[in-house]
Coordinates of C-alpha atoms in Angstrom, one line a residue:
M202 CA 0.0 0.0 0.0
T203 CA 1.3 3.5 -0.9
Q204 CA 2.5 5.7 2.0
R205 CA 0.2 8.6 2.6
H206 CA 0.1 11.2 5.4
G207 CA -2.7 11.1 8.0
G208 CA -4.7 13.8 6.4
Q209 CA -4.9 11.8 3.1
I210 CA -5.8 8.6 5.0
L211 CA -8.6 10.4 6.9
I212 CA -10.2 11.8 3.7
E213 CA -9.8 8.5 1.9
C214 CA -11.6 6.8 4.8
L215 CA -14.5 9.3 4.7
M216 CA -14.9 8.9 1.0
G217 CA -14.8 5.1 1.4
M218 CA -17.7 5.5 3.9
G219 CA -19.7 7.4 1.3
A220 CA -19.1 11.0 2.4
R221 CA -19.0 13.5 -0.4
Q222 CA -19.5 16.9 1.4
S223 CA -18.1 18.7 4.4
F224 CA -18.3 22.1 5.9
G225 CA -15.8 24.1 7.9
V226 CA -13.5 26.9 8.6
P227 CA -9.8 26.4 7.9
G228 CA -7.1 26.2 10.6
E229 CA -3.4 25.5 10.8
S230 CA -4.1 22.6 13.2
Y231 CA -5.5 20.4 10.4
L232 CA -3.5 21.6 7.4
A233 CA -2.8 18.0 6.4
A234 CA -6.5 17.3 6.0
L235 CA -6.9 20.4 3.9
D236 CA -4.0 19.3 1.8
A237 CA -5.7 16.0 1.1
M238 CA -8.9 17.9 0.0
H239 CA -6.8 19.6 -2.7
D240 CA -7.2 16.6 -5.0
T241 CA -10.8 15.6 -4.2
A242 CA -12.9 18.4 -5.8
G243 CA -16.2 16.9 -7.0
A244 CA -15.6 13.7 -5.1
F245 CA -15.3 15.2 -1.6
D246 CA -16.1 18.9 -1.3
F247 CA -15.4 21.4 1.4
T248 CA -17.8 24.3 1.8
L249 CA -15.9 27.2 3.2
C250 CA -17.9 28.8 6.0
R251 CA -17.5 32.2 7.7
Q252 CA -17.8 31.0 11.4
E253 CA -17.5 27.6 13.0
G254 CA -21.0 27.8 14.6
G255 CA -22.5 28.3 11.1
A256 CA -20.4 25.4 9.8
A257 CA -21.5 23.1 12.6
F258 CA -25.1 24.1 12.0
M259 CA -24.7 23.2 8.3
A260 CA -23.3 19.8 9.2
A261 CA -26.2 19.2 11.7
A262 CA -28.8 20.2 9.1
W263 CA -27.1 17.9 6.5
G264 CA -27.4 15.0 8.9
K265 CA -31.1 15.7 9.5
L266 CA -31.9 16.1 5.8
T267 CA -29.9 13.2 4.4
G268 CA -29.7 10.7 7.3
T269 CA -26.0 10.4 6.8
P270 CA -23.4 12.1 9.0
G271 CA -22.9 15.8 8.4
I272 CA -19.2 16.4 8.4
C273 CA -17.5 19.5 9.9
F274 CA -13.9 20.5 10.2
V275 CA -12.7 23.2 12.6
T276 CA -9.5 24.2 14.2
R277 CA -8.6 23.7 17.9
G278 CA -9.6 25.9 20.8
P279 CA -11.8 28.8 19.6
G280 CA -12.8 27.0 16.5
A281 CA -14.0 24.0 18.6
T282 CA -15.8 26.1 21.1
N283 CA -17.6 28.1 18.4
A284 CA -18.7 24.8 16.8
S285 CA -20.1 23.4 20.1
I286 CA -23.5 25.0 19.4
G287 CA -23.9 22.7 16.3
V288 CA -22.9 19.7 18.3
H289 CA -25.5 20.5 21.0
T290 CA -28.1 21.0 18.3
A291 CA -27.3 17.7 16.6
M292 CA -27.5 15.9 19.9
Q293 CA -30.9 17.2 20.8
D294 CA -32.2 16.7 17.3
S295 CA -30.8 13.1 17.3
V296 CA -29.0 13.6 14.0
P297 CA -25.7 12.0 12.8
M298 CA -22.8 14.4 12.6
L299 CA -19.0 14.1 12.7
L300 CA -17.0 17.1 14.0
F301 CA -13.2 16.8 13.3
I302 CA -11.1 19.2 15.4
G303 CA -7.4 19.9 14.9
Q304 CA -5.5 19.3 18.1
V305 CA -2.1 20.2 19.5
G306 CA 0.7 17.6 18.9
T307 CA 0.8 14.6 21.2
A308 CA 4.1 15.6 22.6
D309 CA 2.6 18.9 23.9
R310 CA -0.6 17.4 25.5
D311 CA -1.5 18.4 29.0
R312 CA 0.8 21.5 29.0
E313 CA -2.0 23.9 28.2
A314 CA -0.4 24.5 24.8
F315 CA -1.7 27.2 22.6
Q316 CA -5.4 26.7 22.1
E317 CA -5.3 23.2 23.8
I318 CA -8.5 21.8 25.1
D319 CA -9.3 18.3 26.4
Y320 CA -12.1 17.5 24.0
R321 CA -13.3 14.4 25.7
A322 CA -14.0 16.5 28.8
F323 CA -15.3 19.5 26.9
F324 CA -17.8 17.6 24.7
G325 CA -18.3 14.6 27.0
T326 CA -21.9 15.6 28.0
V327 CA -22.8 17.2 24.7
A328 CA -21.8 14.7 22.1
K329 CA -22.7 11.0 21.7
W330 CA -19.0 10.2 21.8
A331 CA -15.9 12.4 22.0
T332 CA -12.4 10.9 21.3
E333 CA -8.9 11.6 20.0
I334 CA -6.9 9.6 17.5
P335 CA -3.6 8.6 19.1
D336 CA -1.7 7.2 16.1
V337 CA -1.9 7.5 12.3
S338 CA -2.3 3.8 11.8
R339 CA -5.5 3.9 13.8
I340 CA -7.3 6.5 11.7
P341 CA -9.4 3.9 9.9
E342 CA -10.4 2.2 13.1
Y343 CA -11.5 5.5 14.7
V344 CA -13.3 6.8 11.7
S345 CA -15.3 3.5 11.3
R346 CA -16.3 3.6 14.9
A347 CA -17.2 7.3 14.8
W348 CA -19.4 6.8 11.7
S349 CA -21.1 3.7 13.2
T350 CA -21.7 5.5 16.5
A351 CA -23.2 8.5 14.8
V352 CA -25.8 6.6 12.8
S353 CA -26.7 3.7 15.1
G354 CA -29.3 3.6 17.9
R355 CA -30.4 7.1 18.6
P356 CA -28.2 9.0 16.0
G357 CA -26.1 11.8 17.3
P358 CA -22.9 13.8 16.9
V359 CA -19.4 12.4 17.4
V360 CA -16.4 14.6 18.1
V361 CA -12.9 13.4 16.9
A362 CA -9.8 15.3 17.8
L363 CA -6.9 15.1 15.3
P364 CA -3.4 15.8 16.8
E365 CA -1.2 17.7 14.3
D366 CA 1.6 15.1 14.4
V367 CA -0.9 12.2 13.8
L368 CA -2.3 14.0 10.7
S369 CA 1.2 14.8 9.3
A370 CA 2.6 11.3 10.0
W371 CA 2.9 8.8 7.2
S372 CA 1.6 5.3 6.9
D373 CA 0.6 2.6 4.4
V374 CA -2.5 1.5 6.5
P375 CA -5.4 0.7 4.1
A376 CA -8.3 3.1 4.0
L377 CA -11.9 2.2 4.7
V378 CA -13.9 1.2 1.6
A379 CA -17.5 0.9 3.1
P380 CA -19.4 1.8 6.2
V381 CA -20.7 -0.8 8.7
R382 CA -24.3 -1.5 7.7
V383 CA -26.4 -1.2 10.9
S384 CA -29.7 -3.0 10.5
E385 CA -32.8 -1.6 12.2
P386 CA -33.8 -3.6 15.2
E387 CA -36.9 -5.7 14.4
P388 CA -40.0 -5.8 16.8
S389 CA -41.4 -9.1 18.0
P390 CA -44.6 -10.1 16.1
A391 CA -46.4 -10.7 19.4
A392 CA -45.6 -7.1 20.7
V393 CA -46.7 -5.5 17.4
S394 CA -49.9 -7.6 17.3
D395 CA -50.8 -6.7 20.9
I396 CA -50.2 -2.9 20.3
A397 CA -52.1 -2.9 17.0
H398 CA -55.2 -4.6 18.4
R399 CA -55.2 -2.5 21.6
L400 CA -54.9 0.7 19.5
I401 CA -57.7 -0.4 17.2
A402 CA -60.0 -1.3 20.1
A403 CA -59.4 1.9 22.1
E404 CA -62.0 4.6 22.3
R405 CA -59.5 7.5 22.1
P406 CA -56.2 6.1 20.6
L407 CA -53.4 8.4 19.5
I408 CA -50.1 8.0 17.7
V409 CA -47.2 10.4 18.5
T410 CA -44.5 10.1 15.9
G411 CA -41.2 11.8 15.0
G412 CA -37.5 11.2 15.3
Q413 CA -34.8 10.4 12.8
G414 CA -34.2 7.4 10.5
W415 CA -37.4 7.2 8.7
H416 CA -37.6 5.9 5.1
E417 CA -40.4 6.5 2.6
Q418 CA -41.7 2.9 3.0
G419 CA -41.8 3.3 6.8
R420 CA -43.8 6.6 6.6
T421 CA -46.2 5.1 4.1
A422 CA -46.7 2.0 6.3
L423 CA -47.6 4.2 9.3
E424 CA -50.0 6.3 7.3
D425 CA -51.6 3.1 6.0
F426 CA -52.2 1.8 9.5
A427 CA -53.5 5.1 10.9
T428 CA -55.8 5.6 7.9
S429 CA -57.2 2.1 8.2
A430 CA -57.7 2.3 11.9
D431 CA -58.9 5.9 11.8
I432 CA -56.4 7.0 14.5
P433 CA -55.2 10.6 14.9
V434 CA -51.5 11.2 14.5
V435 CA -49.6 14.0 16.2
A436 CA -46.0 15.0 15.2
A437 CA -43.4 15.5 18.0
F438 CA -41.8 18.9 18.3
R439 CA -40.4 20.0 14.9
F440 CA -41.0 16.7 13.2
H441 CA -44.0 17.8 11.2
D442 CA -42.5 16.5 8.0
Q443 CA -42.4 12.9 9.1
F444 CA -46.1 12.4 8.4
D445 CA -48.1 13.8 5.5
N446 CA -50.0 16.8 6.9
H447 CA -52.7 16.4 4.2
N448 CA -53.6 13.0 5.5
P449 CA -57.0 13.2 7.3
C450 CA -55.4 11.5 10.3
Y451 CA -52.8 14.2 10.9
A452 CA -53.8 16.3 13.9
G453 CA -51.0 18.8 14.4
E454 CA -47.7 19.1 16.2
A455 CA -46.9 18.8 19.9
G456 CA -44.3 21.4 20.6
V457 CA -43.6 25.0 21.8
G458 CA -46.8 27.0 21.9
M459 CA -48.8 23.8 21.6
N460 CA -52.4 24.3 20.4
P461 CA -54.8 23.8 23.3
A462 CA -56.7 21.3 21.2
T463 CA -53.5 19.2 20.8
Q464 CA -52.9 19.3 24.5
K465 CA -56.5 18.2 25.1
L466 CA -56.0 15.4 22.6
I467 CA -52.9 14.0 24.4
R468 CA -54.5 14.4 27.9
E469 CA -57.8 12.7 27.0
S470 CA -56.4 9.9 24.9
D471 CA -56.7 6.4 26.5
V472 CA -54.0 4.6 24.5
I473 CA -50.9 6.3 23.1
L474 CA -48.3 4.8 20.7
A475 CA -45.1 6.9 21.0
L476 CA -43.2 5.9 17.9
N477 CA -39.5 6.9 17.6
V478 CA -39.9 9.9 19.9
R479 CA -37.8 10.8 23.0
M480 CA -40.8 12.0 25.0
G481 CA -39.1 15.3 25.5
E482 CA -40.1 18.4 27.3
M483 CA -41.8 20.2 24.4
T484 CA -43.7 17.2 23.1
T485 CA -45.1 16.4 26.6
G486 CA -45.9 19.9 27.7
A487 CA -43.0 20.0 30.2
W488 CA -43.9 16.4 31.1
E489 CA -47.4 17.5 32.4
L490 CA -49.6 16.0 29.7
L491 CA -48.6 12.6 30.8
S492 CA -47.8 12.0 34.5
V493 CA -44.3 11.0 35.4
P494 CA -43.3 8.2 35.7
V495 CA -46.5 6.3 35.2
P496 CA -49.0 7.9 32.8
T497 CA -52.7 7.5 33.3
Q498 CA -52.9 6.7 29.6
T499 CA -51.9 3.3 28.3
L500 CA -48.5 4.0 26.8
F501 CA -46.6 2.0 24.2
H502 CA -43.1 3.3 23.5
V503 CA -41.2 2.2 20.5
H504 CA -37.7 3.5 19.9
T505 CA -34.6 2.5 17.8
S506 CA -32.5 3.0 21.0
D507 CA -33.1 0.9 24.0
A508 CA -31.6 3.7 26.2
E509 CA -34.7 5.8 25.5
L510 CA -37.2 3.2 26.7
G511 CA -38.3 3.8 30.3
K512 CA -35.9 6.8 30.5
I513 CA -38.7 9.1 31.8
Y514 CA -42.0 7.3 31.4
A515 CA -42.7 3.7 32.4
P516 CA -44.6 2.3 29.3
D517 CA -47.0 -0.5 29.4
V518 CA -45.1 -2.0 26.6
A519 CA -41.6 -1.0 25.5
V520 CA -40.4 -2.1 22.1
H521 CA -36.8 -1.8 20.9
A522 CA -37.3 -1.4 17.2
G523 CA -36.6 0.9 14.3
P524 CA -39.5 3.1 13.1
N525 CA -39.6 1.6 9.6
A526 CA -39.5 -2.0 10.7
F527 CA -42.1 -1.4 13.4
S528 CA -44.4 0.6 11.0
K529 CA -44.2 -2.1 8.4
A530 CA -45.1 -4.8 10.9
L531 CA -47.9 -2.6 12.3
A532 CA -49.4 -2.1 8.8
G533 CA -49.6 -5.8 8.5
C534 CA -52.0 -5.9 11.5
A535 CA -54.3 -3.2 10.2
E536 CA -58.0 -3.5 10.5
T537 CA -60.5 -1.1 9.0
V538 CA -62.3 1.2 11.4
T539 CA -64.7 3.9 10.1
G540 CA -66.5 6.9 11.6
R541 CA -64.3 7.4 14.6
T542 CA -65.5 10.8 15.9
W543 CA -62.4 11.1 18.0
R544 CA -60.2 11.3 14.9
A545 CA -62.6 13.6 13.0
Q546 CA -62.7 16.1 15.9
A547 CA -58.9 16.0 16.1
R548 CA -58.5 16.8 12.4
E549 CA -61.1 19.6 12.5
A550 CA -59.3 21.2 15.4
Y551 CA -56.0 21.1 13.5
E552 CA -57.5 22.6 10.4
T553 CA -59.2 25.3 12.5
G554 CA -55.8 26.2 14.0
L555 CA -54.4 27.0 10.6
N556 CA -56.6 30.1 10.6
A557 CA -55.3 32.6 13.2
P558 CA -56.8 36.1 13.6
Q559 CA -55.6 38.8 11.2
Q560 CA -52.3 40.1 12.6
P561 CA -51.8 43.7 13.6
G562 CA -49.4 45.8 11.7
P563 CA -48.4 46.3 8.1
I564 CA -47.9 42.6 7.2
D565 CA -50.3 39.9 8.1
M566 CA -48.4 36.6 8.4
V567 CA -51.6 34.6 8.3
T568 CA -52.1 35.8 4.7
V569 CA -48.4 35.3 3.9
M570 CA -48.5 31.7 5.1
A571 CA -51.7 31.0 3.2
H572 CA -49.9 32.2 0.0
L573 CA -46.9 30.0 0.7
R574 CA -49.0 26.9 1.3
N575 CA -50.4 27.3 -2.1
R576 CA -47.3 28.5 -3.9
L577 CA -44.4 26.4 -2.7
P578 CA -43.5 23.3 -4.7
D579 CA -44.3 19.9 -3.3
D580 CA -40.6 19.2 -2.6
A581 CA -39.8 22.5 -0.9
I582 CA -37.5 22.6 2.2
L583 CA -38.3 25.1 5.0
T584 CA -35.8 26.0 7.7
N585 CA -35.9 28.2 10.8
G586 CA -33.9 29.2 13.8
A587 CA -35.4 30.0 17.2
G588 CA -37.9 32.7 18.2
N589 CA -41.6 33.4 18.2
F590 CA -41.5 33.9 14.4
A591 CA -40.9 30.1 14.2
A592 CA -44.6 29.6 14.9
W593 CA -45.3 30.5 11.3
P594 CA -43.5 27.6 9.6
G595 CA -44.2 25.5 12.6
K596 CA -48.0 25.9 13.0
F597 CA -49.2 27.4 9.8
F598 CA -47.7 25.3 7.0
R599 CA -48.9 21.9 5.8
Y600 CA -46.0 19.6 5.0
G601 CA -46.6 17.2 2.2
P602 CA -44.8 13.8 1.9
K603 CA -41.8 15.3 0.0
Q604 CA -41.5 18.6 1.9
R605 CA -39.0 18.9 4.7
L606 CA -38.6 21.0 7.8
L607 CA -35.1 21.7 9.2
A608 CA -35.5 23.3 12.6
P609 CA -33.6 23.0 15.9
Q610 CA -35.1 21.1 18.8
S611 CA -32.4 22.8 20.9
G612 CA -33.9 26.2 20.4
A613 CA -30.7 27.5 18.8
M614 CA -30.9 31.0 17.3
G615 CA -29.2 31.3 14.0
F616 CA -29.8 27.8 12.8
G617 CA -32.1 28.6 9.9
V618 CA -29.7 30.4 7.5
P619 CA -26.9 27.8 7.7
A620 CA -29.5 25.0 7.5
A621 CA -30.9 26.6 4.3
I622 CA -27.4 26.8 2.8
A623 CA -26.8 23.1 3.6
A624 CA -30.1 22.2 2.1
R625 CA -29.2 24.0 -1.1
V626 CA -25.8 22.3 -1.2
A627 CA -27.5 18.9 -0.9
H628 CA -30.4 19.7 -3.3
P629 CA -29.5 22.7 -5.6
E630 CA -32.6 22.0 -7.7
R631 CA -35.1 22.4 -4.8
T632 CA -36.7 25.6 -3.4
V633 CA -35.4 26.3 0.1
V634 CA -37.1 29.0 2.2
C635 CA -35.6 30.1 5.5
F636 CA -37.7 31.9 8.2
A637 CA -35.6 34.1 10.4
G638 CA -36.3 36.8 13.0
D639 CA -34.3 39.9 12.8
G640 CA -32.3 38.9 15.9
D641 CA -32.1 35.3 14.8
F642 CA -30.8 36.3 11.4
Q643 CA -28.0 38.4 12.8
M644 CA -26.6 35.4 14.7
T645 CA -25.4 33.8 11.4
C646 CA -26.0 36.4 8.6
Q647 CA -22.3 36.3 7.7
E648 CA -23.0 32.9 6.2
L649 CA -24.6 34.8 3.2
G650 CA -20.9 34.9 2.1
T651 CA -20.7 31.1 2.3
A652 CA -23.9 30.8 0.3
A653 CA -22.7 33.2 -2.4
Q654 CA -19.3 31.5 -2.7
A655 CA -20.9 28.0 -2.8
G656 CA -23.7 29.0 -5.2
A657 CA -26.1 27.6 -2.6
C658 CA -28.4 30.6 -2.2
P659 CA -31.8 30.1 -0.5
I660 CA -34.7 32.5 -0.1
I661 CA -34.6 34.1 3.4
L662 CA -37.6 35.8 4.9
I663 CA -36.6 38.1 7.8
L664 CA -39.6 38.8 10.1
N665 CA -38.3 42.2 11.2
N666 CA -40.0 43.6 14.3
G667 CA -37.1 45.3 16.1
V668 CA -37.2 43.1 19.2
Y669 CA -36.0 39.8 20.6
G670 CA -39.6 38.7 20.4
T671 CA -39.7 35.6 22.6
I672 CA -37.9 37.3 25.5
R673 CA -40.0 40.4 25.1
M674 CA -43.1 38.2 25.3
H675 CA -41.9 36.7 28.6
Q676 CA -40.9 40.0 30.0
E677 CA -44.3 41.5 29.4
K678 CA -45.9 38.4 30.8
L679 CA -43.9 38.3 34.0
Y680 CA -42.5 41.8 34.4
P681 CA -45.0 44.0 32.5
E682 CA -43.9 47.5 31.5
R683 CA -40.3 46.8 32.7
V684 CA -38.6 46.2 29.3
S685 CA -34.9 45.8 29.3
G686 CA -32.4 44.4 26.9
T687 CA -34.8 43.3 24.2
T688 CA -35.0 46.2 21.8
L689 CA -32.9 45.9 18.6
E690 CA -31.4 48.6 16.4
N691 CA -31.0 46.8 13.1
P692 CA -28.8 47.4 10.1
D693 CA -30.3 47.9 6.6
F694 CA -30.9 44.2 5.8
V695 CA -31.5 45.0 2.1
A696 CA -28.2 46.7 1.7
L697 CA -26.4 44.0 3.6
A698 CA -27.9 41.2 1.5
K699 CA -27.1 43.1 -1.7
A700 CA -23.5 43.5 -0.6
Y701 CA -23.3 39.7 -0.6
G702 CA -24.9 39.6 -4.1
F703 CA -28.4 38.5 -3.1
H704 CA -31.6 39.9 -4.6
S705 CA -33.2 41.8 -1.8
E706 CA -36.3 43.8 -1.1
T707 CA -38.2 45.4 1.7
V708 CA -41.8 44.3 2.0
S709 CA -43.9 46.9 3.9
A710 CA -47.4 45.7 3.2
T711 CA -49.2 42.3 3.0
N712 CA -50.3 42.9 -0.6
E713 CA -46.6 43.4 -1.6
F714 CA -45.5 40.0 -0.5
A715 CA -46.8 37.8 -3.4
G716 CA -45.0 39.9 -6.0
A717 CA -41.8 40.1 -4.0
F718 CA -41.8 36.3 -3.4
E719 CA -42.2 35.7 -7.2
R720 CA -39.1 37.8 -7.8
A721 CA -37.3 36.0 -5.1
L722 CA -38.2 32.6 -6.7
A723 CA -37.0 33.9 -10.1
S724 CA -33.6 35.1 -8.7
D725 CA -30.5 33.0 -9.5
S726 CA -28.6 34.7 -6.7
G727 CA -30.9 33.8 -3.8
A728 CA -33.0 36.4 -2.1
V729 CA -33.6 38.2 1.2
L730 CA -37.0 39.7 1.9
D731 CA -37.1 42.1 4.8
L732 CA -40.7 41.7 6.1
R733 CA -41.7 44.7 8.3
V734 CA -43.9 43.0 10.8
S735 CA -45.2 44.6 13.9
A736 CA -43.9 44.0 17.4
E737 CA -47.6 43.8 18.4
A738 CA -47.8 40.6 16.5
L739 CA -45.5 38.6 18.8
T740 CA -47.8 35.6 18.9
P741 CA -50.4 34.5 16.4
G742 CA -53.2 34.5 18.9
Q743 CA -52.4 37.3 21.3
T744 CA -51.0 40.8 20.8
L745 CA -48.1 42.3 22.8
S746 CA -50.5 44.7 24.4
Q747 CA -52.8 41.9 25.4
I748 CA -49.9 40.0 26.9
R749 CA -48.8 43.1 28.9
E750 CA -52.4 43.8 30.1
A751 CA -52.7 40.2 31.3
G752 CA -49.3 40.5 33.1
L753 CA -50.4 43.7 34.9
K754 CA -53.4 41.8 36.3
R755 CA -51.3 39.0 37.7

């Protein structure tokens, strides 16, 4: 075998595992890996980002969109700490990701060398696994384990530190040629039959679904079962796109700002199938919709990781199985049920919730979302960061079977713009629309340079109200009329976007949006639309003044 340096061996191994794309910010601590990428254009590409947090967000979004590990390269110390937000997001989203970090040479370890960090300690509670490669000959071993760890069980991020001398050392060790194929765990036929028949026989059954690892066949099988049995299906927080929202069984999303009708649906159900969900805080209404640890509802919990079963709730039946394998088996037990009022009422409540009151201010986002529901193609990808504005793509868009939502369960501001860029890198032919608040946008707006350089330019809708909306909402609720630290003085977003080569417009009235959006769709350079929404419209159902008045009466 030919002698190659560690950087070449690393990239060869990643390519052998099937990787074709990476994101990052260059650093002198991994120059050998950058050298190896010099000869891989078109086979293994490196998207040059502007800040490590944005690069890590892109890798996390890639993992969520494709189901394969998003790959990120950053330098040691500040580069790694900047990237940590993406690792945290990938962990909470349960998405596969590999973060490679340059590290000081092995001879200088534990001396607090320049930018030295113990990455096992630093990322130990944030990543699924954090490690450091000790020798050039072991690069294939560590890469194989990192990849397998990232995609197996509950998927998640793996952090791999790369000492400079390991990357620059030479070896003839063979590179990897294929990843380990991890099969989904299969459910027992008896457990599936028991769950299916008890769901069908229940008066008020409910399926809560979400998580990663779904295939088209698995989603179709679950839809077939729910449709035959006439059972309402609720998506876990920010997993709207895992079940066709146009299916009459779809009954909304259990997440932040949960519709009271959805809360009622969960509380009053008598049998719940929790399929591939973690039973996290947002989905369970801060663990109040189901009592901890033993719910009053009959609970069946199915998850691809056995570590999630019984973690918070003690289910009546716990099944260690992948979502696709379980759904396929479940569909085989389907029986036809018709006229279930419970399901019909759940669907009616969901559809009613799509029609919020007209919003105060110059732009009515209810009308904007109605236009987007009708106008966006059936394979569009929507992204968002964190803030009250996320209610619009989260509560007022119907996701079809080919449409995707990339949004952070971690509540990380700034995720939407990098996620939209990653989506365009993955699928340059698809329409990608990012929803961003004005504060949220400024967390990662420098990545417009990344988009322009990579030719991966999405449409970005900035909901510009001049405030950190979520925090202002809580301020007025708990400390009314005592506003502090939540008012923004913003730059000229149109001028900023044009400086990066984007088509950009200010939209100052509802009736201007449709035309502006058509021009955005027609632009080859991507687009930024500055939507001048009112701070009064902080939530779809309650104005800022109403929130303040309620707070004053507390």
